[in-house]
Amino acid sequence: MKVLDIALKDMLRSFRSTFALVMMFVVPLMVTGIMYFAFGGLGGDGGGFDLPVTRVQVVNLDQPALHSGFSAGQILVEFLQNEQLADLLEVTEGADETSARAAVDDQEAGVAVIIPPDFTAAVTAPEGSATITLYQDPTLTLGPDIVKGLLSQFVDGFAGTRIAVGVVTEQLSKRGVEIDAGLTQDVVMQYAAWAETLGQSQSGGAHPALDIQPPSSETEPSNQGAGMIGAIMAGMMIFFTFFTGASTAETIIREDEEGTLARLFTTPTPRVVILGGKFTAVFVTLIVQVIVLIFASAIIFHIRWGGPLPVALVTLGLVVSATGLGVLLMSLLKSTRQTGPVMGGVLTLTGMAGGLFTTGFQNLPAAYETITLFTPHGWAMRGWKAALAGGGAGDVLLPAAVTLGMGIVFFVAGALVFRKRFA
Amino acid sequence: MSDDQAIQVRDLHKDFGEVYAVQGISFDVHAGEIFSLLGPNGAGKTTTISMLSCLLEPTKGDARVFGHSILGEPIAVKAAIGVVPQEIALYPDLSARENLNFWGKMYGLRGAPLRQRVDEVLEIIGLTERQKGRVSKFSGGMKRRLNIGIALLHKPQVIIMDEPTVGIDPQSRRNILDNVKELNRQGMTVLYTTHYMEEAQELSDHIAIMDQGKMIAYGTHEDLVQIVGELDRIDLTINAESARVIEEWQATAGVHEVSAEDGNLTLLVDDSNLVLPRLFESATQAGVRITSAEIQEPNLEAVFLHLTGRALRD
């Protein structure tokens, strides 16, 4: 009972502190709100999320003369100019590679796409290879990433063509039939026509290389942005949960300095109960913080966090790891003069190492992804991303278990240090 | 341990590495009395009561509070005592009532008995009207009173007060001293530490004088004053410290002790009426001017000076 009395007293003090409330609830939502606003979320129709249009200059150097009637380069240009991409891309054709690169350098275009002369030959030959050059404005991230994704999708589509040509060639060769260029061309054209028909039937008339999903509800247009905002919000929530964990655990040091901890030790209350009460306060405060942030962000930013069970599992892992790290961190410090700089430094570093501030970036180096695995933040982020993507309990089990395990190890170590200090 | 002994301290030691804070003190506090530990800062008073409050474990020795050993039964000892720490130990962002409620729960009070006792304590410390006010808005005296009130919540058999009047105004100090006497009148045993000789003199049934971790004297006020006999104490202020005049005064007939600090001198003498003219004469010859002189009857300050060669304020 005394454990709860101490926990409630600590929570009452925390929730009366304007600074604590701002850091717990306002700042994470505000930072996410700034991102939301920066990406046009507040300016779009119906509060949706609008990506900025990326200007693309395409230079088609493809020379399909030897394969009359079929030009993979031209198909790619038309694909990029597809009207369904008009909200994302503004595509113009450039005369040559030099002028296209100059357009990017002068910021007249965000991305230049250079289709090589042997593109058609490469996509139709079984062992063919060609490189599409993508030259981008280094200050942009989202637009070039979208173009890169579309090009990858397009080129992948032609892999099927190659396989078809390979299979036909092998089968006919077994029957002693010689394959000439005309026959290869026929196979390519027939496969392309079939793929296009199939794609149109599956995607409501869109180009087969495009995976444009129709909206399923009124809020659907914001899904792509909401996904990104969800990841940003998750990053902020994780960072500030760890901050609150350390900040609430700091009350042990503050009470030691204020003399109230010593006074508590003069009451007929075992020391383990006193420390247990203070640890409980950290845990419950973090639970409240995460729940409030989840509901508030769902209302404000329309973030769909996922099913109740995966969200509960990831929340548990996050809260336990933030409690554990907070207790461990504070157990190693002697005075509140140390806590501010150490808390700021350690939590920012671990947050960065855990990938909390790079949630909007794609294709991060593999080494960086590996580093994130060494921090509870990184695992928590994995858990939330899985939950945000609609994953089930099985998908979040590993990150939740790892954060839980890390948290328990941190907590036990911190509690032992505190126990020794106040023995 | 006899029935009338509230606290029995035996050969209590506390070392902090090479620092010997308390060096083998022993004393008894009788039930229902006010017992003062008197001594200058650093004498070991706070370390002693920290051990009696089970905050610090003794290096050697033991103490019993109403029969309970501080080593073997700390929870029983803590239930029997109420501690008023030297520094104000309150939650500034909680109200007076919230503070009392919380601390009452820590002493095991709940529900209606807790509410009733909180009301009583608020009345005792005179904060009923301000019970909902945040402690951070309170004056120093109000905080001191609340600091004491917390220790009264569970009606302890012994209240231990560590220099509760340090740094407060005379009116609040008077109020606290009156409260201590009232609590004692109601039957509570009080262990009081102070470096103010007047407080120990006014409050105490028994006094233990501590210096440098040792108990150098113990008894009633009258017993202790007997140590210096009928010596008068003269406090002098001179305009310039002079080793020569101090040496002359130490050699003057009728002077027993001289201590000097920053132009303030304290002398223990047989008869101030006879000695004082001789002091003025020596000072005049040495070219030193006496700017003030005060004569006091034998008191605890004189006892401390007699026993240590230093004034209590040092």
Coordinates of N, CA and C in Angstrom, one line a residue, chain B residues 71-145:
Chain B
L71 N 19.9 -1.5 16.1 CA 20.6 -2.4 15.1 C 19.6 -3.5 14.8
G72 N 18.9 -4.1 15.8 CA 18.1 -5.3 15.5 C 16.7 -5.0 15.2
E73 N 16.1 -3.9 15.7 CA 14.7 -3.6 15.5 C 14.4 -2.2 14.9
P74 N 15.0 -1.9 13.8 CA 14.9 -0.5 13.3 C 13.5 -0.1 13.0
I75 N 12.6 -1.0 12.5 CA 11.3 -0.6 12.2 C 10.5 -0.2 13.5
A76 N 10.7 -1.0 14.6 CA 10.1 -0.7 15.8 C 10.6 0.6 16.4
V77 N 11.9 0.9 16.2 CA 12.5 2.1 16.7 C 11.8 3.3 15.9
K78 N 11.8 3.1 14.6 CA 11.2 4.2 13.8 C 9.7 4.5 14.1
A79 N 9.0 3.5 14.5 CA 7.6 3.7 14.8 C 7.5 4.4 16.2
A80 N 8.5 4.3 17.0 CA 8.4 4.9 18.3 C 8.9 6.4 18.3
I81 N 9.6 6.8 17.3 CA 10.2 8.1 17.3 C 9.5 9.0 16.2
G82 N 9.6 10.3 16.4 CA 9.3 11.2 15.3 C 10.5 12.1 15.2
V83 N 11.0 12.3 13.9 CA 12.2 13.0 13.7 C 11.9 14.3 13.0
V84 N 12.5 15.4 13.6 CA 12.4 16.7 12.9 C 13.8 17.0 12.4
P85 N 14.0 16.9 11.1 CA 15.4 17.1 10.6 C 15.8 18.6 10.7
Q86 N 17.1 18.8 10.7 CA 17.6 20.2 10.7 C 17.2 21.0 9.5
E87 N 17.3 20.4 8.3 CA 16.9 21.1 7.1 C 15.4 20.8 6.9
I88 N 14.7 21.7 6.3 CA 13.2 21.6 6.1 C 13.1 20.5 5.0
A89 N 12.4 19.4 5.4 CA 12.2 18.3 4.5 C 10.7 18.1 4.2
L90 N 10.3 18.9 3.2 CA 8.8 18.9 2.8 C 8.8 18.9 1.3
Y91 N 7.6 18.6 0.8 CA 7.4 18.6 -0.7 C 6.8 20.0 -1.0
P92 N 7.6 20.9 -1.6 CA 7.1 22.3 -1.8 C 5.9 22.4 -2.7
D93 N 5.8 21.4 -3.7 CA 4.7 21.5 -4.6 C 3.4 20.9 -4.1
L94 N 3.4 20.4 -2.9 CA 2.2 19.9 -2.3 C 1.7 20.9 -1.2
S95 N 0.4 20.8 -0.9 CA -0.1 21.7 0.1 C 0.3 21.2 1.5
A96 N 0.0 22.0 2.5 CA 0.4 21.6 3.9 C -0.4 20.3 4.2
R97 N -1.7 20.3 3.9 CA -2.5 19.1 4.2 C -2.0 17.9 3.4
E98 N -1.7 18.1 2.1 CA -1.2 16.9 1.3 C 0.1 16.4 1.9
N99 N 0.9 17.3 2.3 CA 2.2 16.8 3.0 C 1.9 16.0 4.2
L100 N 1.0 16.5 5.1 CA 0.7 15.8 6.3 C 0.0 14.4 6.0
N101 N -0.9 14.4 5.0 CA -1.6 13.2 4.6 C -0.6 12.1 4.2
F102 N 0.4 12.6 3.3 CA 1.4 11.6 2.8 C 2.2 11.1 3.9
W103 N 2.8 12.0 4.8 CA 3.7 11.5 5.8 C 2.9 10.7 6.8
G104 N 1.6 11.0 7.1 CA 0.8 10.2 8.0 C 0.7 8.8 7.5
K105 N 0.5 8.6 6.2 CA 0.4 7.3 5.6 C 1.8 6.5 5.7
M106 N 2.9 7.3 5.7 CA 4.2 6.6 5.8 C 4.3 6.1 7.3
Y107 N 3.6 6.7 8.2 CA 3.6 6.3 9.6 C 2.5 5.3 9.9
G108 N 1.8 4.9 8.8 CA 0.8 3.8 8.9 C -0.6 4.3 9.2
L109 N -0.8 5.6 9.2 CA -2.2 6.1 9.4 C -3.0 6.0 8.2
R110 N -4.3 5.7 8.3 CA -5.2 5.7 7.1 C -6.6 6.2 7.5
G111 N -7.3 6.5 6.4 CA -8.8 6.8 6.6 C -9.1 7.9 7.6
A112 N -10.1 7.6 8.4 CA -10.7 8.7 9.3 C -9.6 9.0 10.4
P113 N -8.9 8.0 11.0 CA -7.9 8.4 12.0 C -6.8 9.4 11.4
L114 N -6.5 9.1 10.2 CA -5.5 10.0 9.5 C -6.1 11.4 9.4
R115 N -7.3 11.5 8.9 CA -7.9 12.8 8.7 C -8.0 13.6 10.0
Q116 N -8.4 12.9 11.0 CA -8.6 13.5 12.3 C -7.2 14.0 12.9
R117 N -6.2 13.1 12.7 CA -4.9 13.5 13.3 C -4.3 14.7 12.5
V118 N -4.5 14.7 11.2 CA -4.0 15.8 10.4 C -4.7 17.1 10.8
D119 N -6.0 17.0 11.1 CA -6.7 18.2 11.6 C -6.1 18.7 12.9
E120 N -5.8 17.7 13.8 CA -5.2 18.1 15.1 C -3.8 18.7 15.0
V121 N -3.0 18.1 14.1 CA -1.7 18.6 14.0 C -1.7 20.0 13.3
L122 N -2.6 20.2 12.4 CA -2.7 21.5 11.8 C -3.0 22.6 12.8
E123 N -3.9 22.1 13.8 CA -4.3 23.0 14.9 C -3.0 23.3 15.8
I124 N -2.3 22.2 16.1 CA -1.1 22.4 17.0 C -0.1 23.4 16.4
I125 N 0.1 23.2 15.1 CA 1.2 24.0 14.5 C 0.6 25.4 13.9
G126 N -0.7 25.6 14.1 CA -1.3 26.8 13.7 C -1.4 27.1 12.2
L127 N -1.6 26.0 11.4 CA -1.7 26.2 10.0 C -3.0 25.7 9.4
T128 N -4.0 25.7 10.3 CA -5.4 25.2 9.8 C -5.9 26.1 8.7
E129 N -5.7 27.4 8.9 CA -6.2 28.4 7.9 C -5.4 28.3 6.5
R130 N -4.2 27.8 6.6 CA -3.4 27.7 5.4 C -3.2 26.3 4.9
Q131 N -4.0 25.4 5.3 CA -3.8 24.0 5.0 C -3.8 23.6 3.5
K132 N -4.5 24.5 2.7 CA -4.6 24.1 1.3 C -3.5 24.9 0.5
G133 N -2.7 25.7 1.2 CA -1.7 26.5 0.5 C -0.5 25.6 0.1
R134 N 0.1 25.9 -1.0 CA 1.3 25.2 -1.4 C 2.4 25.6 -0.5
V135 N 3.2 24.6 -0.1 CA 4.3 24.9 0.9 C 5.3 25.8 0.3
S136 N 5.5 25.8 -1.0 CA 6.5 26.7 -1.7 C 6.1 28.2 -1.4
K137 N 4.9 28.4 -1.1 CA 4.5 29.8 -0.9 C 4.6 30.2 0.6
F138 N 4.9 29.3 1.5 CA 5.0 29.5 2.9 C 6.2 30.3 3.3
S139 N 6.1 31.0 4.4 CA 7.3 31.7 5.0 C 8.2 30.6 5.7
G140 N 9.4 31.0 6.0 CA 10.4 30.1 6.6 C 9.8 29.5 7.9
G141 N 9.2 30.4 8.7 CA 8.6 30.0 10.0 C 7.5 29.0 9.9
M142 N 6.6 29.2 8.9 CA 5.5 28.3 8.6 C 6.1 26.9 8.2
K143 N 7.1 26.9 7.3 CA 7.7 25.7 6.9 C 8.3 24.9 8.1
R144 N 9.0 25.7 9.0 CA 9.5 25.0 10.2 C 8.5 24.4 11.0
R145 N 7.3 25.1 11.2 CA 6.2 24.5 12.0 C 5.7 23.2 11.4

